[in-house]
Tab-separated table of C-alpha atoms and ligand atoms in Angstrom:
chain	number	residue	atom	x	y	z
C	619	MET	CA	47.530	-216.829	-81.799
C	620	LYS	CA	49.041	-213.615	-80.508
C	621	SER	CA	46.583	-210.858	-79.761
C	622	TRP	CA	47.337	-207.448	-81.354
C	623	LEU	CA	45.725	-205.715	-78.417
C	624	PRO	CA	48.074	-204.175	-75.867
C	625	ARG	CA	48.666	-206.347	-72.788
C	626	PHE	CA	47.573	-203.747	-70.256
C	627	SER	CA	43.845	-203.712	-69.971
C	628	LEU	CA	41.919	-200.570	-70.811
C	629	PRO	CA	38.376	-200.236	-69.499
C	630	GLN	CA	35.902	-201.498	-72.140
C	631	LEU	CA	34.463	-198.010	-72.765
C	632	GLN	CA	37.891	-196.565	-73.537
C	633	LEU	CA	38.692	-199.520	-75.761
C	634	ASP	CA	35.492	-198.994	-77.747
C	635	GLU	CA	36.336	-195.311	-78.124
C	636	LEU	CA	39.775	-196.211	-79.431
C	637	MET	CA	38.327	-198.665	-81.949
C	638	ASN	CA	35.721	-196.173	-83.167
C	639	ARG	CA	38.319	-193.485	-83.667
C	640	THR	CA	40.691	-195.813	-85.473
C	641	LEU	CA	37.933	-196.999	-87.783
C	642	ASP	CA	36.789	-193.417	-88.450
C	643	ARG	CA	33.448	-194.107	-86.843
C	644	GLN	CA	33.600	-191.196	-84.469
C	645	VAL	CA	33.722	-187.460	-85.009
C	646	LYS	CA	33.893	-184.602	-82.534
C	647	LEU	CA	32.000	-181.637	-83.900
C	648	ALA	CA	32.598	-178.416	-81.978
C	649	VAL	CA	30.103	-175.552	-82.149
C	650	THR	CA	31.171	-172.094	-81.060
C	651	GLY	CA	30.272	-168.432	-81.520
C	652	LEU	CA	29.996	-165.340	-79.384
C	653	SER	CA	27.228	-164.981	-76.839
C	654	ARG	CA	23.682	-165.161	-78.318
C	655	SER	CA	24.990	-166.158	-81.747
C	656	GLY	CA	22.649	-169.167	-81.820
C	657	LYS	CA	24.756	-172.154	-80.618
C	658	THR	CA	22.129	-173.825	-78.435
C	659	VAL	CA	19.392	-173.453	-81.050
C	660	PHE	CA	21.732	-174.731	-83.782
C	661	ILE	CA	22.638	-177.896	-81.873
C	662	THR	CA	19.022	-178.490	-80.844
C	663	SER	CA	17.835	-178.197	-84.427
C	664	LEU	CA	20.698	-180.330	-85.753
C	665	VAL	CA	19.873	-183.124	-83.316
C	666	HIS	CA	16.168	-182.774	-84.082
C	667	GLN	CA	16.782	-182.984	-87.848
C	668	LEU	CA	18.720	-186.216	-87.391
C	669	LEU	CA	16.172	-187.740	-85.034
C	670	HIS	CA	13.057	-186.712	-86.997
C	671	GLY	CA	14.008	-185.332	-90.409
C	672	LEU	CA	14.332	-188.576	-92.291
C	673	GLU	CA	12.240	-187.475	-95.259
C	674	SER	CA	14.467	-186.750	-98.203
C	675	THR	CA	12.574	-183.521	-98.989
C	676	HIS	CA	13.416	-182.000	-95.617
C	677	LEU	CA	17.203	-182.206	-95.921
C	678	PRO	CA	17.745	-182.280	-99.697
C	679	PHE	CA	21.430	-181.302	-99.557
C	680	PHE	CA	22.387	-183.819	-96.854
C	681	GLN	CA	23.136	-186.762	-99.075
C	682	VAL	CA	22.969	-189.594	-96.602
C	683	VAL	CA	19.331	-188.591	-96.001
C	684	SER	CA	18.333	-187.557	-99.521
C	685	SER	CA	19.710	-190.826	-100.932
C	686	GLY	CA	17.675	-192.788	-98.376
C	687	ARG	CA	20.726	-194.323	-96.661
C	688	LEU	CA	20.067	-193.013	-93.144
C	689	ALA	CA	18.731	-195.904	-91.096
C	690	GLY	CA	18.123	-194.018	-87.824
C	691	THR	CA	19.649	-191.850	-85.102
C	692	LYS	CA	19.736	-192.344	-81.337
C	693	LEU	CA	20.850	-190.190	-78.434
C	694	MET	CA	23.607	-191.961	-76.487
C	695	GLN	CA	25.396	-191.521	-73.198
C	696	GLN	CA	28.173	-188.975	-73.742
C	697	PRO	CA	31.756	-190.266	-73.599
C	698	ASP	CA	33.312	-187.516	-71.420
C	699	MET	CA	31.800	-187.749	-67.964
C	700	HIS	CA	33.561	-184.586	-66.732
C	701	ILE	CA	31.787	-182.346	-69.272
C	702	PRO	CA	28.234	-181.156	-68.478
C	703	SER	CA	25.535	-182.620	-70.749
C	704	PHE	CA	23.985	-180.555	-73.494
C	705	ARG	CA	20.328	-180.426	-72.422
C	706	TYR	CA	18.595	-181.247	-75.675
C	707	ASP	CA	15.565	-182.494	-73.738
C	708	ILE	CA	14.989	-179.116	-72.068
C	709	ALA	CA	15.625	-177.087	-75.229
C	710	ILE	CA	13.249	-179.134	-77.369
C	711	GLU	CA	10.584	-179.052	-74.697
C	712	LYS	CA	10.721	-175.257	-74.746
C	713	LEU	CA	10.533	-175.083	-78.528
C	714	GLY	CA	7.632	-177.524	-78.484
C	715	SER	CA	5.658	-175.904	-75.662
C	716	ASP	CA	2.559	-173.792	-76.219
C	717	PRO	CA	3.434	-171.032	-76.841
C	718	PRO	CA	6.913	-172.091	-77.974
C	719	THR	CA	9.852	-170.319	-76.339
C	720	TRP	CA	13.587	-170.131	-76.997
C	721	PRO	CA	16.002	-172.119	-74.813
C	722	GLN	CA	17.756	-170.325	-71.948
C	723	PRO	CA	21.221	-168.775	-72.434
C	724	THR	CA	24.102	-171.098	-71.512
C	725	THR	CA	27.437	-170.098	-69.998
C	726	GLY	CA	29.884	-172.954	-70.390
C	727	ILE	CA	30.877	-176.071	-72.269
C	728	SER	CA	28.498	-178.992	-72.821
C	729	GLU	CA	28.378	-182.167	-74.872
C	730	ILE	CA	25.893	-184.554	-76.479
C	731	ARG	CA	26.460	-187.834	-78.351
C	732	LEU	CA	24.490	-189.200	-81.276
C	733	ALA	CA	24.740	-192.636	-82.848
C	734	ILE	CA	23.822	-192.479	-86.525
C	735	ARG	CA	23.088	-195.774	-88.328
C	736	TYR	CA	23.532	-195.632	-92.079
C	737	GLN	CA	23.994	-197.834	-95.110
C	738	THR	CA	27.444	-197.416	-96.478
C	739	ASN	CA	28.180	-196.159	-99.970
C	740	ASN	CA	31.661	-197.590	-99.955
C	741	PRO	CA	31.859	-200.376	-102.583
C	742	LEU	CA	34.418	-202.335	-100.526
C	743	LEU	CA	32.552	-202.115	-97.213
C	744	LYS	CA	29.113	-202.759	-98.773
C	745	HIS	CA	29.595	-206.525	-98.691
C	746	VAL	CA	31.429	-206.821	-95.380
C	747	SER	CA	29.424	-204.415	-93.263
C	748	PRO	CA	26.489	-202.850	-95.140
C	749	VAL	CA	25.095	-201.005	-92.100
C	750	ASN	CA	27.470	-198.917	-89.967
C	751	THR	CA	27.288	-196.529	-87.038
C	752	LEU	CA	28.873	-193.088	-86.835
C	753	TYR	CA	29.171	-191.606	-83.338
C	754	VAL	CA	28.945	-187.823	-83.397
C	755	ASP	CA	29.932	-185.928	-80.256
C	756	ILE	CA	28.707	-182.349	-80.436
C	757	ILE	CA	30.408	-179.862	-78.136
C	758	ASP	CA	28.973	-176.407	-77.385
C	759	TYR	CA	31.446	-173.857	-75.983
C	760	PRO	CA	31.541	-170.041	-75.769
C	761	GLY	CA	33.521	-168.291	-78.509
C	762	GLU	CA	34.570	-165.783	-75.836
C	763	TRP	CA	37.037	-168.363	-74.539
C	764	LEU	CA	38.947	-168.186	-77.826
C	765	LEU	CA	39.423	-164.429	-77.367
C	766	ASP	CA	42.025	-165.325	-74.742
C	767	LEU	CA	44.476	-166.854	-77.199
C	768	PRO	CA	46.557	-163.644	-77.641
C	769	LEU	CA	47.061	-163.458	-73.870
C	770	LEU	CA	49.350	-166.478	-74.152
C	771	GLU	CA	51.803	-164.311	-76.097
C	772	TRP	CA	51.360	-161.096	-74.172
C	773	THR	CA	53.074	-160.180	-70.941
C	774	TYR	CA	50.919	-158.627	-68.255
C	775	GLU	CA	52.374	-155.212	-69.085
C	776	GLN	CA	51.588	-155.620	-72.793
C	777	TRP	CA	48.031	-156.692	-72.055
C	778	SER	CA	47.522	-153.743	-69.710
C	779	THR	CA	48.780	-151.315	-72.364
C	780	HIS	CA	46.459	-152.865	-74.895
C	781	ILE	CA	43.401	-152.433	-72.682
C	782	ALA	CA	44.470	-148.908	-71.685
C	783	SER	CA	44.537	-147.848	-75.324
C	784	ALA	CA	41.130	-149.477	-76.040
C	785	CYS	CA	39.705	-147.467	-73.115
C	786	GLN	CA	40.695	-144.189	-74.734
C	787	LYS	CA	37.853	-144.482	-77.243
C	788	GLU	CA	34.087	-144.352	-76.729
C	789	PRO	CA	32.042	-146.176	-75.569
C	790	ARG	CA	34.791	-147.856	-73.518
C	791	LEU	CA	36.091	-144.485	-72.323
C	792	SER	CA	32.846	-143.653	-70.466
C	793	LEU	CA	31.990	-147.200	-69.454
C	794	SER	CA	35.389	-147.794	-67.817
C	795	LYS	CA	35.332	-144.541	-65.839
C	796	GLU	CA	34.461	-146.020	-62.441
C	797	TRP	CA	36.992	-148.823	-62.699
C	798	ARG	CA	39.793	-146.481	-63.881
C	799	GLY	CA	38.847	-144.031	-61.136
C	800	PHE	CA	39.294	-146.757	-58.530
C	801	LEU	CA	42.689	-147.790	-59.956
C	802	ASN	CA	43.842	-144.190	-59.612
C	803	THR	CA	43.254	-144.363	-55.873
C	804	LEU	CA	45.665	-147.333	-55.526
C	805	ASP	CA	49.426	-147.268	-55.128
C	806	LEU	CA	50.741	-150.036	-57.394
C	807	GLY	CA	54.036	-150.287	-55.509
C	808	GLU	CA	52.505	-150.666	-52.041
C	809	PRO	CA	51.771	-154.083	-50.478
C	810	PHE	CA	48.483	-155.366	-51.877
C	811	THR	CA	45.339	-156.180	-49.917
C	812	ASP	CA	42.875	-158.869	-51.002
C	813	ALA	CA	40.044	-156.391	-50.681
C	814	ALA	CA	41.623	-153.923	-53.136
C	815	VAL	CA	42.414	-156.633	-55.684
C	816	ARG	CA	38.887	-158.021	-55.414
C	817	GLN	CA	37.240	-154.640	-55.810
C	818	ALA	CA	39.382	-153.765	-58.835
C	819	ALA	CA	38.443	-157.109	-60.416
C	820	GLU	CA	34.755	-156.571	-59.661
C	821	LEU	CA	34.722	-153.103	-61.199
C	822	TYR	CA	36.597	-154.355	-64.244
C	823	THR	CA	34.103	-157.224	-64.685
C	824	HIS	CA	31.257	-154.761	-64.336
C	825	PHE	CA	32.838	-152.609	-67.042
C	826	LEU	CA	33.088	-155.617	-69.391
C	827	MET	CA	29.494	-156.589	-68.722
C	828	SER	CA	28.238	-153.090	-69.551
C	829	CYS	CA	30.232	-153.177	-72.821
C	830	LYS	CA	28.469	-156.445	-73.603
C	831	ASP	CA	25.047	-155.019	-72.837
C	832	ARG	CA	22.612	-154.969	-75.764
C	833	LYS	CA	22.845	-151.196	-76.028
C	834	TYR	CA	26.556	-151.288	-76.972
C	835	GLY	CA	26.847	-154.925	-78.071
C	836	LEU	CA	30.669	-154.999	-77.865
C	837	SER	CA	32.325	-158.384	-78.320
C	838	LEU	CA	36.084	-157.959	-77.933
C	839	LEU	CA	36.163	-158.370	-74.174
C	840	GLN	CA	39.131	-159.956	-72.400
C	841	PRO	CA	39.633	-162.115	-70.432
C	842	GLY	CA	36.896	-164.237	-72.014
C	843	ARG	CA	35.987	-165.962	-68.746
C	844	PHE	CA	35.088	-162.669	-67.099
C	845	THR	CA	31.954	-162.444	-69.225
C	846	MET	CA	31.535	-166.214	-69.761
C	847	PRO	CA	32.908	-167.824	-66.591
C	848	GLY	CA	31.394	-171.307	-67.046
C	849	ASP	CA	32.261	-173.399	-63.985
C	850	LEU	CA	34.708	-170.716	-62.766
C	851	LYS	CA	31.955	-168.335	-61.635
C	852	GLY	CA	33.117	-166.686	-58.420
C	853	ALA	CA	36.507	-168.484	-58.487
C	854	PRO	CA	39.582	-166.581	-57.199
C	855	LEU	CA	41.269	-167.365	-60.544
C	856	LEU	CA	39.134	-164.571	-62.003
C	857	GLU	CA	40.182	-161.972	-59.414
C	858	PHE	CA	42.592	-159.704	-61.256
C	859	CYS	CA	42.468	-156.971	-63.884
C	860	PRO	CA	44.782	-154.981	-66.160
C	861	LEU	CA	46.369	-151.822	-64.787
C	862	VAL	CA	45.858	-148.809	-67.019
C	863	ASN	CA	48.030	-146.479	-64.966
C	864	LEU	CA	51.387	-148.266	-65.364
C	865	SER	CA	54.342	-145.939	-65.491
C	866	GLY	CA	57.275	-148.357	-65.560
C	867	GLY	CA	59.778	-148.874	-62.766
C	868	SER	CA	60.341	-151.941	-60.639
C	869	PHE	CA	57.937	-153.343	-58.091
C	870	LYS	CA	58.488	-155.429	-54.987
C	871	ASP	CA	57.179	-158.977	-54.778
C	872	ASN	CA	54.398	-158.071	-52.368
C	873	SER	CA	53.189	-155.055	-54.362
C	874	LEU	CA	49.754	-154.752	-55.941
C	875	PHE	CA	51.375	-154.793	-59.375
C	876	ALA	CA	53.291	-158.024	-58.684
C	877	GLU	CA	50.175	-159.726	-57.334
C	878	MET	CA	48.042	-158.753	-60.361
C	879	LYS	CA	50.779	-160.002	-62.670
C	880	ARG	CA	50.986	-163.342	-60.807
C	881	ARG	CA	47.239	-163.817	-61.068
C	882	TYR	CA	47.284	-162.972	-64.776
C	883	GLU	CA	49.980	-165.617	-65.375
C	884	SER	CA	48.010	-168.103	-63.324
C	885	TYR	CA	44.885	-167.437	-65.441
C	886	LYS	CA	46.888	-168.085	-68.608
C	887	GLU	CA	48.280	-171.322	-67.242
C	888	HIS	CA	45.254	-172.783	-65.476
C	889	VAL	CA	42.403	-171.474	-67.577
C	890	VAL	CA	43.519	-170.556	-71.099
C	891	LYS	CA	46.090	-173.297	-71.719
C	892	LYS	CA	43.953	-175.832	-69.911
C	893	PHE	CA	41.029	-175.285	-72.267
C	894	TYR	CA	43.191	-175.779	-75.351
C	895	LEU	CA	44.926	-178.841	-73.942
C	896	GLU	CA	41.857	-180.487	-72.459
C	897	HIS	CA	39.228	-179.800	-75.092
C	898	PHE	CA	40.313	-177.974	-78.219
C	899	VAL	CA	42.977	-180.497	-79.123
C	900	SER	CA	40.375	-183.242	-79.558
C	901	PHE	CA	38.003	-181.445	-81.974
C	902	ASP	CA	37.738	-182.875	-85.504
C	903	ARG	CA	35.330	-180.415	-87.085
C	904	GLN	CA	34.355	-176.882	-86.115
C	905	ILE	CA	31.490	-174.525	-86.911
C	906	VAL	CA	31.764	-170.860	-85.888
C	907	LEU	CA	28.419	-169.064	-85.694
C	908	ALA	CA	28.027	-165.300	-85.996
C	909	ASP	CA	24.950	-163.132	-85.574
C	910	VAL	CA	26.053	-160.608	-88.157
C	911	LEU	CA	22.635	-158.987	-88.467
C	912	ARG	CA	22.592	-157.898	-84.830
C	913	THR	CA	25.453	-155.497	-85.479
C	914	PHE	CA	23.532	-153.759	-88.277
C	915	ASN	CA	20.935	-152.532	-85.811
C	916	THR	CA	23.468	-151.165	-83.325
C	917	GLY	CA	25.890	-149.358	-85.630
C	918	SER	CA	29.411	-149.073	-86.908
C	919	ALA	CA	31.302	-149.329	-83.576
C	920	THR	CA	29.532	-152.593	-82.685
C	921	PHE	CA	30.206	-153.975	-86.129
C	922	VAL	CA	33.917	-153.111	-86.108
C	923	ASP	CA	34.269	-154.621	-82.641
C	924	MET	CA	32.511	-157.838	-83.625
C	925	ARG	CA	34.561	-158.150	-86.799
C	926	GLU	CA	37.763	-157.866	-84.765
C	927	ALA	CA	36.468	-160.360	-82.217
C	928	ILE	CA	35.483	-162.927	-84.860
C	929	ASN	CA	38.821	-162.621	-86.591
C	930	LEU	CA	40.535	-163.058	-83.253
C	931	VAL	CA	38.433	-166.152	-82.562
C	932	LEU	CA	39.548	-167.529	-85.905
C	933	ASN	CA	43.201	-167.196	-84.933
C	934	SER	CA	42.711	-170.354	-82.922
C	935	PHE	CA	42.405	-172.211	-86.216
C	936	HIS	CA	45.607	-170.744	-87.563
C	937	TYR	CA	47.719	-173.815	-87.867
C	938	GLY	CA	50.469	-172.465	-90.126
C	939	LYS	CA	54.088	-172.621	-89.011
C	940	SER	CA	53.782	-169.361	-87.133
C	941	GLY	CA	50.520	-170.379	-85.500
C	942	LEU	CA	50.685	-169.849	-81.772
C	943	LEU	CA	48.787	-173.026	-81.030
C	944	ASN	CA	51.351	-175.104	-82.880
C	945	LYS	CA	53.823	-174.268	-80.161
C	946	LEU	CA	51.391	-175.302	-77.471
C	947	LEU	CA	49.634	-178.295	-78.941
C	948	TYR	CA	50.730	-181.093	-81.201
C	949	GLY	CA	48.578	-182.954	-83.665
C	950	LEU	CA	45.631	-180.603	-83.903
C	951	LYS	CA	43.022	-182.384	-85.934
C	952	ILE	CA	40.411	-179.928	-87.166
C	953	ASP	CA	40.190	-180.489	-90.923
C	954	LYS	CA	36.927	-178.700	-91.703
C	955	LEU	CA	35.839	-175.271	-90.554
C	956	LEU	CA	32.479	-173.693	-91.339
C	957	PHE	CA	31.643	-170.018	-90.687
C	958	ALA	CA	27.942	-169.454	-90.587
C	959	ALA	CA	25.839	-166.309	-90.370
C	960	THR	CA	22.900	-167.392	-88.234
C	961	LYS	CA	19.263	-166.217	-88.097
C	962	ALA	CA	19.074	-165.911	-91.890
C	963	ASP	CA	15.278	-166.008	-91.531
C	964	HIS	CA	15.527	-162.367	-90.388
C	965	VAL	CA	16.129	-161.314	-93.999
C	966	THR	CA	14.054	-161.815	-97.130
C	967	PRO	CA	15.072	-164.919	-99.113
C	968	ASN	CA	16.526	-162.847	-101.967
C	969	GLN	CA	19.008	-161.332	-99.467
C	970	LEU	CA	20.689	-164.637	-98.548
C	971	PRO	CA	23.489	-164.305	-101.144
C	972	ASN	CA	24.197	-160.780	-99.840
C	973	LEU	CA	24.388	-162.065	-96.282
C	974	GLU	CA	26.893	-164.727	-97.320
C	975	ARG	CA	29.000	-162.197	-99.251
C	976	PHE	CA	28.936	-159.876	-96.293
C	977	LEU	CA	30.136	-162.630	-93.975
C	978	GLN	CA	32.984	-163.416	-96.370
C	979	GLN	CA	33.957	-159.733	-96.372
C	980	MET	CA	34.009	-159.741	-92.598
C	981	LEU	CA	36.446	-162.613	-92.597
C	982	THR	CA	38.789	-161.469	-95.338
C	983	SER	CA	41.567	-160.428	-92.982
C	984	SER	CA	41.760	-163.983	-91.640
C	985	GLN	CA	41.416	-165.709	-94.972
C	986	ASN	CA	43.980	-163.597	-96.821
C	987	ASN	CA	46.749	-164.689	-94.518
C	988	ALA	CA	46.581	-168.271	-95.803
C	989	THR	CA	45.487	-168.790	-92.259
C	990	PHE	CA	43.728	-172.077	-92.554
C	991	GLU	CA	46.491	-174.223	-93.981
C	992	GLY	CA	45.254	-177.759	-94.489
C	993	VAL	CA	41.769	-176.913	-93.218
C	994	GLN	CA	38.850	-176.960	-95.626
C	995	THR	CA	36.714	-173.864	-95.019
C	996	GLU	CA	33.278	-172.741	-96.135
C	997	THR	CA	30.883	-169.841	-95.434
C	998	LEU	CA	27.116	-170.124	-95.243
C	999	ALA	CA	24.018	-168.185	-94.148
C	1000	LEU	CA	21.566	-170.382	-92.254
C	1001	ALA	CA	18.615	-170.397	-89.894
C	1002	SER	CA	18.550	-173.274	-87.436
C	1003	VAL	CA	14.856	-172.669	-86.798
C	1004	LYS	CA	13.004	-170.738	-89.457
C	1005	CYS	CA	10.544	-168.361	-87.774
C	1006	THR	CA	9.395	-166.296	-90.750
C	1007	GLN	CA	7.693	-166.837	-94.081
C	1008	ALA	CA	8.446	-165.004	-97.300
C	1009	ALA	CA	5.636	-162.583	-98.154
C	1010	TYR	CA	4.928	-159.738	-100.534
C	1011	THR	CA	3.433	-156.311	-100.109
C	1012	THR	CA	2.803	-153.406	-102.459
C	1013	PHE	CA	4.266	-150.009	-101.808
C	1014	GLN	CA	3.564	-147.081	-104.177
C	1015	GLY	CA	2.358	-149.568	-106.763
C	1016	GLN	CA	5.481	-151.746	-106.528
C	1017	ARG	CA	5.576	-155.361	-105.375
C	1018	ILE	CA	8.060	-155.628	-102.503
C	1019	SER	CA	9.485	-158.795	-101.015
C	1020	CYS	CA	9.160	-158.945	-97.211
C	1021	ILE	CA	8.996	-161.431	-94.301
C	1022	LYS	CA	6.183	-162.392	-91.973
C	1023	GLY	CA	6.653	-163.647	-88.416
C	1024	VAL	CA	5.662	-163.027	-84.795
C	1025	PRO	CA	8.033	-160.475	-83.180
C	1026	LEU	CA	9.478	-161.498	-79.817
C	1027	ASP	CA	7.426	-158.872	-77.972
C	1028	ALA	CA	4.125	-159.380	-79.828
C	1029	ASP	CA	1.400	-162.000	-80.207
C	1030	LYS	CA	0.347	-161.480	-83.771
C	1031	PRO	CA	2.386	-161.893	-86.947
C	1032	VAL	CA	3.582	-158.815	-88.775
C	1033	ALA	CA	4.848	-158.416	-92.339
C	1034	LEU	CA	7.894	-156.200	-92.636
C	1035	PHE	CA	10.734	-155.215	-94.884
C	1036	PRO	CA	13.807	-155.504	-92.658
C	1037	GLY	CA	16.246	-153.687	-94.950
C	1038	GLU	CA	18.771	-154.802	-97.525
C	1039	VAL	CA	21.964	-156.500	-96.473
C	1040	PRO	CA	24.778	-154.483	-98.062
C	1041	VAL	CA	27.315	-156.501	-100.068
C	1042	GLU	CA	30.141	-154.179	-99.129
C	1043	ILE	CA	30.885	-153.073	-95.587
C	1044	PRO	CA	29.252	-149.625	-95.203
C	1045	LEU	CA	31.411	-146.617	-94.414
C	1046	PRO	CA	30.999	-145.358	-90.818
C	1047	GLU	CA	28.826	-142.422	-92.011
C	1048	ASP	CA	26.477	-144.797	-93.863
C	1049	TRP	CA	25.319	-146.581	-90.685
C	1050	VAL	CA	22.436	-144.169	-90.280
C	1051	GLU	CA	19.896	-144.891	-87.615
C	1052	GLY	CA	16.835	-146.756	-88.821
C	1053	ARG	CA	18.512	-148.066	-91.988
C	1054	PHE	CA	18.193	-151.619	-90.701
C	1055	ASN	CA	15.447	-153.202	-88.685
C	1056	PHE	CA	16.385	-156.842	-88.145
C	1057	MET	CA	14.059	-157.814	-85.343
C	1058	GLU	CA	13.880	-160.953	-83.247
C	1059	PHE	CA	11.036	-163.415	-83.683
C	1060	LYS	CA	9.243	-165.993	-81.605
C	1061	PRO	CA	9.834	-169.603	-82.562
C	1062	PRO	CA	7.166	-171.049	-84.887
C	1063	ARG	CA	4.186	-172.984	-83.524
C	1064	LEU	CA	4.310	-176.514	-84.814
C	1065	ALA	CA	1.410	-178.955	-84.932
C	1066	ASN	CA	3.621	-181.850	-83.859
C	1067	ILE	CA	7.190	-181.144	-82.779
C	1068	HIS	CA	8.066	-184.832	-83.096
C	1069	GLY	CA	6.527	-185.181	-86.540
C	1070	ARG	CA	9.356	-183.965	-88.729
C	1071	GLY	CA	12.549	-181.933	-88.458
C	1072	LEU	CA	12.217	-178.290	-87.391
C	1073	PRO	CA	11.816	-175.813	-90.262
C	1074	HIS	CA	15.241	-174.424	-91.202
C	1075	ILE	CA	17.229	-172.616	-93.867
C	1076	ARG	CA	20.300	-174.386	-95.266
C	1077	LEU	CA	20.982	-176.485	-92.211
C	1078	ASP	CA	21.242	-179.473	-94.553
C	1079	ARG	CA	24.113	-177.760	-96.381
C	1080	ALA	CA	25.887	-177.234	-93.081
C	1081	LEU	CA	25.385	-180.915	-92.201
C	1082	GLU	CA	26.676	-182.049	-95.588
C	1083	PHE	CA	29.825	-179.939	-95.261
C	1084	LEU	CA	30.510	-180.930	-91.672
C	1085	LEU	CA	29.631	-184.634	-91.753
C	1086	GLY	CA	28.761	-185.687	-95.320
C	1087	ASP	CA	32.128	-187.340	-96.074
C	1088	LYS	CA	31.870	-189.583	-93.007
C	1089	PHE	CA	29.008	-191.667	-94.462
M	1198	GTP	N1	14.775	-166.200	-85.945
M	1198	GTP	C1	15.722	-166.966	-85.413
M	1198	GTP	N2	16.217	-166.651	-84.202
M	1198	GTP	C2	17.184	-167.452	-83.692
M	1198	GTP	C3	17.680	-168.591	-84.375
M	1198	GTP	N3	18.651	-169.152	-83.618
M	1198	GTP	C4	18.735	-168.401	-82.495
M	1198	GTP	N4	17.840	-167.377	-82.542
M	1198	GTP	C5	17.665	-166.295	-81.545
M	1198	GTP	O1	18.906	-166.070	-80.903
M	1198	GTP	C6	18.777	-166.263	-79.490
M	1198	GTP	C7	20.040	-166.908	-78.938
M	1198	GTP	O2	20.134	-168.233	-79.418
M	1198	GTP	P1	20.943	-169.347	-78.577
M	1198	GTP	O3	20.986	-170.566	-79.426
M	1198	GTP	O4	20.451	-169.453	-77.210
M	1198	GTP	O5	22.370	-168.641	-78.616
M	1198	GTP	P2	23.700	-169.094	-77.835
M	1198	GTP	O6	24.845	-168.787	-78.744
M	1198	GTP	O7	23.568	-170.495	-77.354
M	1198	GTP	O8	23.646	-168.058	-76.639
M	1198	GTP	P3	24.404	-168.164	-75.208
M	1198	GTP	O9	24.095	-169.515	-74.649
M	1198	GTP	O10	23.809	-167.046	-74.421
M	1198	GTP	O11	25.849	-167.956	-75.517
M	1198	GTP	C8	17.523	-167.121	-79.331
M	1198	GTP	O12	16.946	-166.931	-78.071
M	1198	GTP	C9	16.650	-166.617	-80.466
M	1198	GTP	O13	16.004	-165.416	-80.093
M	1198	GTP	C10	17.142	-168.888	-85.672
M	1198	GTP	O14	17.526	-169.847	-86.365
M	1198	GTP	N5	16.172	-168.047	-86.137
M	1199	MG	MG1	23.794	-171.339	-75.501
């Protein structure tokens, strides 16, 4: 009998991968979001729910669990050896320590694989193979990397003009002063020196980092790798910057201008395109996390900047005919996209619908453009690890809904009313100081971290949307 397998021999691991993909037994779930949006905690909780949350009451909206069909979950060796491992072990140890602490910030891409055994619902498969395995590869990567997509379309001159105009407004105007001052001392037409290029790049990176600082909380910072370098930290590929003092004219090949332009093109080719071709193209499902509440505390400028950044991030999922990625990549596969507002335990439970409406409002510019052709999308407010309890207090004789939790910088729980989430985006003059007080909390102390899944808000709904149809 003739074998249907190709004659050349693939290593067994690759062959298994191929079989799993063909039989729809494998899914690559990508998790992204801007810095501190909650990616690491989300993945840790998701893995923990699947390893320990088998009670139907804990994940009521995740049908494979609530219907009692989940047979068990195991951590497996990840398939892509060139990608760093997602350190679930370290993160869960921190959350389970006494006192519990949050996992450390991460700066690059990482991956973890789960094997989920389940009883099939499919009437045809039930008799042939009643118990099946779904391999889920979860990939964590910085949303900042997706901010680089527009660079692929922009020339160096266009990018420089763009940054120059952003630096005309506060707080960028003041924060970029030192870097712009240094550029003014350089002659763009003169032969370049490595030292000058390096110093300009360092000052520019410093400017981006101060924009990102908690005080200003700006998000739209390009190139994305300058604030989130991953494995490129200190690499010469990141030694360039835009020139805000361009005045036209032609430049010789050995000029500072020509060198900056070459390095910019090299970044696009070897960093931006490479990420899309090497990783992005293989994702099946995507969740984009956003810490919307953080912007309320900082003010209108931070909010506007984050909204622009998130909408820019979402351009990477624009697959329509005019989509830029269509020209670069073929056969993109993402068919489900979830936008989630994280840390929903920072608001009182009755505010969850407002938080979801607010997130939808933030995304309207992307959604109106029929952007996500052929991609099923959903919005959700969730907390990967619920750190607060709903409580009530009386104020001037009225019963007020509030939350109770241990603030990050305290040891005892406090009850507080963090403010109402507006359903409409406030006008700039309505962002008055003190209107919102969404504070950070310590993770909850649990009697037995391995007993049951971590407490959460709506993580089961996220799981059902992202994976439910695979079981
Ligand atoms: N209350 C609460 N806080 C959360 C939750 N998830 C994340 N946080 C807070 O947000 C911080 C950042 O979460 P991470 O998961 O590390 O965020 P990240 O997106 O991986 O951050 P980077 O690795 O720095 O990009 C944590 O240290 C917590 O303070 C949550 O579900 N509830
Ligand atoms: Mg992280």
